[in-house]
PDB file of N, CA and C in Angstrom:
ATOM      1  N   MET A 171     -68.459 128.404 -18.220  1.00 72.00           N
ATOM      2  CA  MET A 171     -68.827 127.461 -18.466  1.00 72.00           C
ATOM      3  C   MET A 171     -70.525 128.224 -17.042  1.00 72.00           C
ATOM      4  N   ALA A 172     -71.565 128.006 -18.239  1.00 87.00           N
ATOM      5  CA  ALA A 172     -72.716 129.023 -17.760  1.00 87.00           C
ATOM      6  C   ALA A 172     -73.421 128.805 -16.380  1.00 87.00           C
ATOM      7  N   GLU A 173     -73.529 127.532 -15.961  1.00 88.00           N
ATOM      8  CA  GLU A 173     -73.182 126.860 -14.456  1.00 88.00           C
ATOM      9  C   GLU A 173     -72.835 127.451 -13.295  1.00 88.00           C
ATOM     10  N   LEU A 174     -71.349 127.938 -13.791  1.00 91.00           N
ATOM     11  CA  LEU A 174     -70.567 128.627 -12.611  1.00 91.00           C
ATOM     12  C   LEU A 174     -71.314 130.045 -12.499  1.00 91.00           C
ATOM     13  N   ALA A 175     -71.204 130.693 -14.004  1.00 93.00           N
ATOM     14  CA  ALA A 175     -71.606 132.176 -12.976  1.00 93.00           C
ATOM     15  C   ALA A 175     -73.076 132.242 -12.728  1.00 93.00           C
ATOM     16  N   ARG A 176     -74.073 131.471 -13.451  1.00 95.00           N
ATOM     17  CA  ARG A 176     -75.421 131.363 -12.767  1.00 95.00           C
ATOM     18  C   ARG A 176     -75.426 131.033 -11.540  1.00 95.00           C
ATOM     19  N   GLY A 177     -74.625 129.746 -11.036  1.00 95.00           N
ATOM     20  CA  GLY A 177     -74.979 129.398  -9.788  1.00 95.00           C
ATOM     21  C   GLY A 177     -74.179 130.378  -8.061  1.00 95.00           C
ATOM     22  N   SER A 178     -72.880 130.739  -9.200  1.00 96.00           N
ATOM     23  CA  SER A 178     -72.239 131.637  -8.071  1.00 96.00           C
ATOM     24  C   SER A 178     -72.864 133.118  -7.642  1.00 96.00           C
ATOM     25  N   SER A 179     -73.721 133.372  -8.839  1.00 95.00           N
ATOM     26  CA  SER A 179     -74.506 134.778  -8.714  1.00 95.00           C
ATOM     27  C   SER A 179     -75.598 134.536  -7.898  1.00 95.00           C
ATOM     28  N   HIS A 180     -76.366 133.214  -8.249  1.00 95.00           N
ATOM     29  CA  HIS A 180     -77.427 132.833  -7.050  1.00 95.00           C
ATOM     30  C   HIS A 180     -76.936 132.418  -5.784  1.00 95.00           C
ATOM     31  N   ILE A 181     -75.849 132.302  -5.650  1.00 96.00           N
ATOM     32  CA  ILE A 181     -75.450 132.021  -4.170  1.00 96.00           C
ATOM     33  C   ILE A 181     -74.858 133.176  -3.723  1.00 96.00           C
ATOM     34  N   SER A 182     -74.145 134.172  -4.169  1.00 95.00           N
ATOM     35  CA  SER A 182     -74.352 135.683  -3.506  1.00 95.00           C
ATOM     36  C   SER A 182     -74.856 136.075  -3.423  1.00 95.00           C
ATOM     37  N   SER A 183     -76.200 136.181  -3.982  1.00 94.00           N
ATOM     38  CA  SER A 183     -77.129 136.806  -3.730  1.00 94.00           C
ATOM     39  C   SER A 183     -78.050 136.772  -2.807  1.00 94.00           C
ATOM     40  N   ALA A 184     -77.826 135.783  -2.014  1.00 94.00           N
ATOM     41  CA  ALA A 184     -78.558 135.078  -0.673  1.00 94.00           C
ATOM     42  C   ALA A 184     -78.652 135.588   0.139  1.00 94.00           C
ATOM     43  N   LEU A 185     -79.645 136.168   0.920  1.00 92.00           N
ATOM     44  CA  LEU A 185     -79.686 137.014   2.114  1.00 92.00           C
ATOM     45  C   LEU A 185     -79.856 136.744   3.604  1.00 92.00           C
ATOM     46  N   SER A 186     -79.654 135.350   3.789  1.00 95.00           N
ATOM     47  CA  SER A 186     -79.094 134.324   4.916  1.00 95.00           C
ATOM     48  C   SER A 186     -78.865 133.493   4.808  1.00 95.00           C
ATOM     49  N   ASP A 187     -78.039 132.952   6.332  1.00 94.00           N
ATOM     50  CA  ASP A 187     -77.300 131.225   5.712  1.00 94.00           C
ATOM     51  C   ASP A 187     -78.232 130.664   5.005  1.00 94.00           C
ATOM     52  N   GLN A 188     -79.745 130.137   5.482  1.00 96.00           N
ATOM     53  CA  GLN A 188     -80.728 128.989   5.398  1.00 96.00           C
ATOM     54  C   GLN A 188     -80.944 129.164   3.252  1.00 96.00           C
ATOM     55  N   THR A 189     -81.196 130.487   3.366  1.00 96.00           N
ATOM     56  CA  THR A 189     -81.276 130.842   1.354  1.00 96.00           C
ATOM     57  C   THR A 189     -79.899 130.023   1.334  1.00 96.00           C
ATOM     58  N   ARG A 190     -78.266 130.943   1.409  1.00 96.00           N
ATOM     59  CA  ARG A 190     -77.227 130.765   1.185  1.00 96.00           C
ATOM     60  C   ARG A 190     -77.169 129.115   0.788  1.00 96.00           C
ATOM     61  N   GLU A 191     -77.120 128.279   2.023  1.00 95.00           N
ATOM     62  CA  GLU A 191     -77.677 126.499   1.616  1.00 95.00           C
ATOM     63  C   GLU A 191     -78.574 126.195   1.093  1.00 95.00           C
ATOM     64  N   ASN A 192     -79.710 126.716   1.109  1.00 96.00           N
ATOM     65  CA  ASN A 192     -80.562 126.147  -0.315  1.00 96.00           C
ATOM     66  C   ASN A 192     -80.229 126.710  -1.455  1.00 96.00           C
ATOM     67  N   ALA A 193     -79.878 127.806  -1.539  1.00 96.00           N
ATOM     68  CA  ALA A 193     -79.420 127.903  -3.182  1.00 96.00           C
ATOM     69  C   ALA A 193     -77.438 127.021  -3.309  1.00 96.00           C
ATOM     70  N   ILE A 194     -76.975 126.718  -2.484  1.00 96.00           N
ATOM     71  CA  ILE A 194     -76.218 125.790  -2.615  1.00 96.00           C
ATOM     72  C   ILE A 194     -76.375 124.352  -2.913  1.00 96.00           C
ATOM     73  N   THR A 195     -77.308 123.904  -2.636  1.00 95.00           N
ATOM     74  CA  THR A 195     -78.258 122.715  -2.622  1.00 95.00           C
ATOM     75  C   THR A 195     -78.526 122.707  -4.516  1.00 95.00           C
ATOM     76  N   GLU A 196     -79.397 123.726  -4.592  1.00 96.00           N
ATOM     77  CA  GLU A 196     -80.499 124.155  -5.982  1.00 96.00           C
ATOM     78  C   GLU A 196     -79.095 123.952  -7.031  1.00 96.00           C
ATOM     79  N   VAL A 197     -77.963 124.931  -7.105  1.00 96.00           N
ATOM     80  CA  VAL A 197     -77.087 124.640  -7.996  1.00 96.00           C
ATOM     81  C   VAL A 197     -76.230 123.498  -7.802  1.00 96.00           C
ATOM     82  N   THR A 198     -76.013 122.711  -7.115  1.00 95.00           N
ATOM     83  CA  THR A 198     -75.129 121.571  -6.851  1.00 95.00           C
ATOM     84  C   THR A 198     -75.616 120.334  -7.453  1.00 95.00           C
ATOM     85  N   ALA A 199     -77.273 120.424  -7.038  1.00 95.00           N
ATOM     86  CA  ALA A 199     -78.375 119.367  -7.946  1.00 95.00           C
ATOM     87  C   ALA A 199     -78.423 119.539  -9.323  1.00 95.00           C
ATOM     88  N   GLY A 200     -78.482 120.874  -9.626  1.00 95.00           N
ATOM     89  CA  GLY A 200     -78.863 121.535 -11.191  1.00 95.00           C
ATOM     90  C   GLY A 200     -77.221 120.448 -11.856  1.00 95.00           C
ATOM     91  N   PHE A 201     -76.062 120.613 -11.151  1.00 95.00           N
ATOM     92  CA  PHE A 201     -75.494 120.173 -11.969  1.00 95.00           C
ATOM     93  C   PHE A 201     -75.393 118.615 -12.291  1.00 95.00           C
ATOM     94  N   VAL A 202     -75.387 118.158 -11.254  1.00 95.00           N
ATOM     95  CA  VAL A 202     -75.643 116.675 -11.130  1.00 95.00           C
ATOM     96  C   VAL A 202     -77.015 116.047 -12.112  1.00 95.00           C
ATOM     97  N   THR A 203     -78.005 116.948 -12.326  1.00 95.00           N
ATOM     98  CA  THR A 203     -79.093 116.643 -13.474  1.00 95.00           C
ATOM     99  C   THR A 203     -78.428 116.927 -14.603  1.00 95.00           C
ATOM    100  N   LEU A 204     -77.721 117.804 -15.004  1.00 94.00           N
ATOM    101  CA  LEU A 204     -77.112 117.683 -16.482  1.00 94.00           C
ATOM    102  C   LEU A 204     -76.069 117.326 -16.283  1.00 94.00           C
ATOM    103  N   TYR A 205     -75.307 116.860 -15.687  1.00 94.00           N
ATOM    104  CA  TYR A 205     -73.906 116.488 -15.917  1.00 94.00           C
ATOM    105  C   TYR A 205     -73.654 115.167 -15.215  1.00 94.00           C
ATOM    106  N   GLY A 206     -73.646 115.293 -13.989  1.00 93.00           N
ATOM    107  CA  GLY A 206     -74.270 113.486 -13.343  1.00 93.00           C
ATOM    108  C   GLY A 206     -73.083 113.519 -12.529  1.00 93.00           C
ATOM    109  N   ARG A 207     -72.471 112.864 -11.248  1.00 91.00           N
ATOM    110  CA  ARG A 207     -71.935 113.232 -10.222  1.00 91.00           C
ATOM    111  C   ARG A 207     -70.295 112.728 -10.335  1.00 91.00           C
ATOM    112  N   ARG A 208     -70.098 112.495 -11.718  1.00 91.00           N
ATOM    113  CA  ARG A 208     -69.105 112.184 -11.759  1.00 91.00           C
ATOM    114  C   ARG A 208     -67.772 113.486 -12.031  1.00 91.00           C
ATOM    115  N   ASP A 209     -68.030 114.858 -11.812  1.00 92.00           N
ATOM    116  CA  ASP A 209     -67.259 115.442 -11.572  1.00 92.00           C
ATOM    117  C   ASP A 209     -67.993 116.726 -10.724  1.00 92.00           C
ATOM    118  N   LEU A 210     -68.094 116.576  -9.928  1.00 92.00           N
ATOM    119  CA  LEU A 210     -68.994 117.236  -8.946  1.00 92.00           C
ATOM    120  C   LEU A 210     -68.063 118.007  -8.326  1.00 92.00           C
ATOM    121  N   LEU A 211     -67.185 117.017  -7.749  1.00 91.00           N
ATOM    122  CA  LEU A 211     -66.263 117.887  -6.876  1.00 91.00           C
ATOM    123  C   LEU A 211     -65.634 118.799  -7.593  1.00 91.00           C
ATOM    124  N   VAL A 212     -65.016 118.475  -8.947  1.00 93.00           N
ATOM    125  CA  VAL A 212     -64.407 119.406  -9.716  1.00 93.00           C
ATOM    126  C   VAL A 212     -65.827 121.396  -9.787  1.00 93.00           C
ATOM    127  N   PHE A 213     -66.178 120.770 -10.297  1.00 95.00           N
ATOM    128  CA  PHE A 213     -67.482 121.661  -9.775  1.00 95.00           C
ATOM    129  C   PHE A 213     -67.547 122.684  -9.120  1.00 95.00           C
ATOM    130  N   VAL A 214     -67.549 122.052  -7.682  1.00 94.00           N
ATOM    131  CA  VAL A 214     -68.017 122.626  -6.617  1.00 94.00           C
ATOM    132  C   VAL A 214     -66.329 123.432  -6.417  1.00 94.00           C
ATOM    133  N   GLU A 215     -65.498 123.045  -6.628  1.00 94.00           N
ATOM    134  CA  GLU A 215     -64.461 123.722  -6.108  1.00 94.00           C
ATOM    135  C   GLU A 215     -64.030 124.593  -7.238  1.00 94.00           C
ATOM    136  N   LEU A 216     -64.562 124.518  -8.619  1.00 95.00           N
ATOM    137  CA  LEU A 216     -64.636 126.006  -9.306  1.00 95.00           C
ATOM    138  C   LEU A 216     -65.623 127.033  -9.041  1.00 95.00           C
ATOM    139  N   LEU A 217     -66.897 126.489  -8.303  1.00 96.00           N
ATOM    140  CA  LEU A 217     -67.715 127.398  -8.251  1.00 96.00           C
ATOM    141  C   LEU A 217     -67.515 127.968  -6.259  1.00 96.00           C
ATOM    142  N   ALA A 218     -66.486 127.851  -6.071  1.00 96.00           N
ATOM    143  CA  ALA A 218     -66.281 128.324  -4.795  1.00 96.00           C
ATOM    144  C   ALA A 218     -65.002 129.739  -5.137  1.00 96.00           C
ATOM    145  N   ASN A 219     -64.419 129.137  -6.256  1.00 95.00           N
ATOM    146  CA  ASN A 219     -63.158 129.710  -6.581  1.00 95.00           C
ATOM    147  C   ASN A 219     -63.661 130.951  -7.293  1.00 95.00           C
ATOM    148  N   ALA A 220     -65.055 130.909  -8.074  1.00 96.00           N
ATOM    149  CA  ALA A 220     -65.982 131.846  -8.697  1.00 96.00           C
ATOM    150  C   ALA A 220     -66.543 133.149  -7.400  1.00 96.00           C
ATOM    151  N   LEU A 221     -66.745 132.085  -6.112  1.00 97.00           N
ATOM    152  CA  LEU A 221     -67.410 132.932  -5.505  1.00 97.00           C
ATOM    153  C   LEU A 221     -66.776 133.880  -4.787  1.00 97.00           C
ATOM    154  N   ASP A 222     -65.461 133.411  -4.919  1.00 96.00           N
ATOM    155  CA  ASP A 222     -64.039 133.820  -4.116  1.00 96.00           C
ATOM    156  C   ASP A 222     -64.490 135.587  -4.627  1.00 96.00           C
ATOM    157  N   GLU A 223     -63.721 134.939  -6.543  1.00 96.00           N
ATOM    158  CA  GLU A 223     -63.908 136.421  -6.940  1.00 96.00           C
ATOM    159  C   GLU A 223     -64.705 137.111  -6.773  1.00 96.00           C
ATOM    160  N   ARG A 224     -66.330 136.568  -6.638  1.00 95.00           N
ATOM    161  CA  ARG A 224     -67.099 137.244  -6.439  1.00 95.00           C
ATOM    162  C   ARG A 224     -67.497 138.451  -5.374  1.00 95.00           C
ATOM    163  N   GLY A 225     -66.126 138.018  -4.384  1.00 95.00           N
ATOM    164  CA  GLY A 225     -65.824 138.681  -3.091  1.00 95.00           C
ATOM    165  C   GLY A 225     -66.902 138.255  -2.198  1.00 95.00           C
ATOM    166  N   SER A 226     -67.428 136.868  -2.362  1.00 95.00           N
ATOM    167  CA  SER A 226     -68.201 136.026  -1.869  1.00 95.00           C
ATOM    168  C   SER A 226     -67.619 134.979  -0.936  1.00 95.00           C
ATOM    169  N   SER A 227     -67.033 135.657  -0.023  1.00 95.00           N
ATOM    170  CA  SER A 227     -65.571 134.432   0.664  1.00 95.00           C
ATOM    171  C   SER A 227     -66.463 133.701   1.928  1.00 95.00           C
ATOM    172  N   THR A 228     -67.660 134.012   2.187  1.00 95.00           N
ATOM    173  CA  THR A 228     -68.437 133.175   3.152  1.00 95.00           C
ATOM    174  C   THR A 228     -69.354 132.464   2.358  1.00 95.00           C
ATOM    175  N   ALA A 229     -69.635 132.581   1.582  1.00 96.00           N
ATOM    176  CA  ALA A 229     -70.579 131.552   0.348  1.00 96.00           C
ATOM    177  C   ALA A 229     -68.859 130.353  -0.114  1.00 96.00           C
ATOM    178  N   ALA A 230     -67.970 131.114  -0.530  1.00 96.00           N
ATOM    179  CA  ALA A 230     -67.030 130.241  -0.809  1.00 96.00           C
ATOM    180  C   ALA A 230     -66.932 128.798   0.062  1.00 96.00           C
ATOM    181  N   ALA A 231     -66.561 129.650   1.538  1.00 95.00           N
ATOM    182  CA  ALA A 231     -66.198 128.652   2.451  1.00 95.00           C
ATOM    183  C   ALA A 231     -67.683 127.762   2.982  1.00 95.00           C
ATOM    184  N   ALA A 232     -68.587 128.604   2.365  1.00 95.00           N
ATOM    185  CA  ALA A 232     -69.454 127.330   2.773  1.00 95.00           C
ATOM    186  C   ALA A 232     -69.517 126.265   1.702  1.00 95.00           C
ATOM    187  N   VAL A 233     -69.361 126.528   0.466  1.00 95.00           N
ATOM    188  CA  VAL A 233     -69.513 125.372  -0.843  1.00 95.00           C
ATOM    189  C   VAL A 233     -68.293 124.476  -0.454  1.00 95.00           C
ATOM    190  N   ARG A 234     -66.917 124.983   0.110  1.00 93.00           N
ATOM    191  CA  ARG A 234     -65.897 124.164   0.255  1.00 93.00           C
ATOM    192  C   ARG A 234     -65.848 123.475   2.331  1.00 93.00           C
ATOM    193  N   THR A 235     -66.932 124.018   2.682  1.00 91.00           N
ATOM    194  CA  THR A 235     -66.970 122.947   4.078  1.00 91.00           C
ATOM    195  C   THR A 235     -67.627 121.789   3.391  1.00 91.00           C
ATOM    196  N   ARG A 236     -68.970 122.035   2.717  1.00 90.00           N
ATOM    197  CA  ARG A 236     -69.887 120.867   2.281  1.00 90.00           C
ATOM    198  C   ARG A 236     -69.151 120.071   1.845  1.00 90.00           C
ATOM    199  N   TYR A 237     -68.407 120.413   0.862  1.00 85.00           N
ATOM    200  CA  TYR A 237     -68.158 119.408  -0.166  1.00 85.00           C
ATOM    201  C   TYR A 237     -66.828 119.510  -0.123  1.00 85.00           C
ATOM    202  N   ILE A 238     -66.065 120.160   0.315  1.00 77.00           N
ATOM    203  CA  ILE A 238     -64.800 119.286  -0.302  1.00 77.00           C
ATOM    204  C   ILE A 238     -63.880 119.365   1.255  1.00 77.00           C
ATOM    205  N   VAL A 239     -63.969 119.838   2.375  1.00 60.00           N
ATOM    206  CA  VAL A 239     -63.165 119.915   3.220  1.00 60.00           C
ATOM    207  C   VAL A 239     -63.913 118.444   3.806  1.00 60.00           C
ATOM    208  N   ARG A 240     -62.078 117.861   4.084  1.00 57.00           N
ATOM    209  CA  ARG A 240     -62.611 116.533   5.111  1.00 57.00           C
ATOM    210  C   ARG A 240     -62.896 116.698   6.497  1.00 57.00           C
ATOM    211  N   LYS A 241     -62.982 115.608   6.646  1.00 54.00           N
ATOM    212  CA  LYS A 241     -63.444 115.930   8.667  1.00 54.00           C
ATOM    213  C   LYS A 241     -62.823 114.336   8.878  1.00 54.00           C
ATOM    214  N   PRO A 242     -62.509 114.624   9.692  1.00 57.00           N
ATOM    215  CA  PRO A 242     -61.222 112.937  10.534  1.00 57.00           C
ATOM    216  C   PRO A 242     -62.244 112.279  10.313  1.00 57.00           C
ATOM    217  N   GLY A 243     -61.812 111.068   9.880  1.00 57.00           N
ATOM    218  CA  GLY A 243     -62.413 109.692   9.507  1.00 57.00           C
ATOM    219  C   GLY A 243     -63.605 109.486   8.338  1.00 57.00           C
ATOM    220  N   ARG A 244     -63.811 111.059   8.167  1.00 54.00           N
ATOM    221  CA  ARG A 244     -65.018 110.814   6.854  1.00 54.00           C
ATOM    222  C   ARG A 244     -64.355 111.396   5.894  1.00 54.00           C
ATOM    223  N   GLN A 245     -65.299 111.114   4.815  1.00 55.00           N
ATOM    224  CA  GLN A 245     -65.311 111.451   2.986  1.00 55.00           C
ATOM    225  C   GLN A 245     -66.116 112.527   2.740  1.00 55.00           C
ATOM    226  N   PRO A 246     -65.498 113.766   2.208  1.00 53.00           N
ATOM    227  CA  PRO A 246     -66.506 115.193   2.070  1.00 53.00           C
ATOM    228  C   PRO A 246     -67.915 114.477   1.651  1.00 53.00           C
ATOM    229  N   LYS A 247     -69.001 115.257   1.625  1.00 54.00           N
ATOM    230  CA  LYS A 247     -70.011 114.634   1.359  1.00 54.00           C
ATOM    231  C   LYS A 247     -70.475 114.296  -0.284  1.00 54.00           C
ATOM    232  N   ALA A 248     -69.715 114.813  -0.939  1.00 53.00           N
ATOM    233  CA  ALA A 248     -69.582 114.563  -2.694  1.00 53.00           C
ATOM    234  C   ALA A 248     -68.960 113.545  -2.752  1.00 53.00           C
ATOM    235  N   ALA A 249     -67.968 113.419  -2.448  1.00 49.00           N
ATOM    236  CA  ALA A 249     -67.290 112.151  -2.387  1.00 49.00           C
ATOM    237  C   ALA A 249     -68.067 110.642  -1.825  1.00 49.00           C
ATOM    238  N   ALA A 250     -68.680 111.231  -0.935  1.00 49.00           N
ATOM    239  CA  ALA A 250     -69.424 110.088  -0.194  1.00 49.00           C
ATOM    240  C   ALA A 250     -70.494 109.846  -1.182  1.00 49.00           C
ATOM    241  N   ALA A 251     -71.106 110.509  -1.802  1.00 51.00           N
ATOM    242  CA  ALA A 251     -72.419 110.178  -2.606  1.00 51.00           C
ATOM    243  C   ALA A 251     -71.637 109.984  -3.951  1.00 51.00           C
ATOM    244  N   LEU A 252     -70.813 110.214  -4.576  1.00 46.00           N
ATOM    245  CA  LEU A 252     -70.216 109.283  -5.712  1.00 46.00           C
ATOM    246  C   LEU A 252     -69.771 107.850  -5.635  1.00 46.00           C
ATOM    247  N   ALA A 253     -69.441 107.419  -4.042  1.00 42.00           N
ATOM    248  CA  ALA A 253     -69.262 106.203  -4.068  1.00 42.00           C
ATOM    249  C   ALA A 253     -70.335 105.089  -3.825  1.00 42.00           C
ATOM    250  N   ALA A 254     -71.380 106.198  -3.813  1.00 42.00           N
ATOM    251  CA  ALA A 254     -73.080 105.558  -3.383  1.00 42.00           C
ATOM    252  C   ALA A 254     -73.184 104.850  -4.637  1.00 42.00           C
TER     253      ALA A 254
END
């Protein structure tokens, strides 16, 4: 999937925490625009794996923390957005 390659490249090239967060937002918003929210959690897990494969473990952790890691008593952000 081209979005994974482009997205992981874009995110891994970010030079600061803020630009990385902005890149994550851009990539995931782009996915939702193209494909909808239904498969967003699958996409972000694949995206995090692609970032790990690129050696960008910090970026992969940021993606997982934002969308996948469950916080006590709360849904992940992506799951909450899907429920809305």
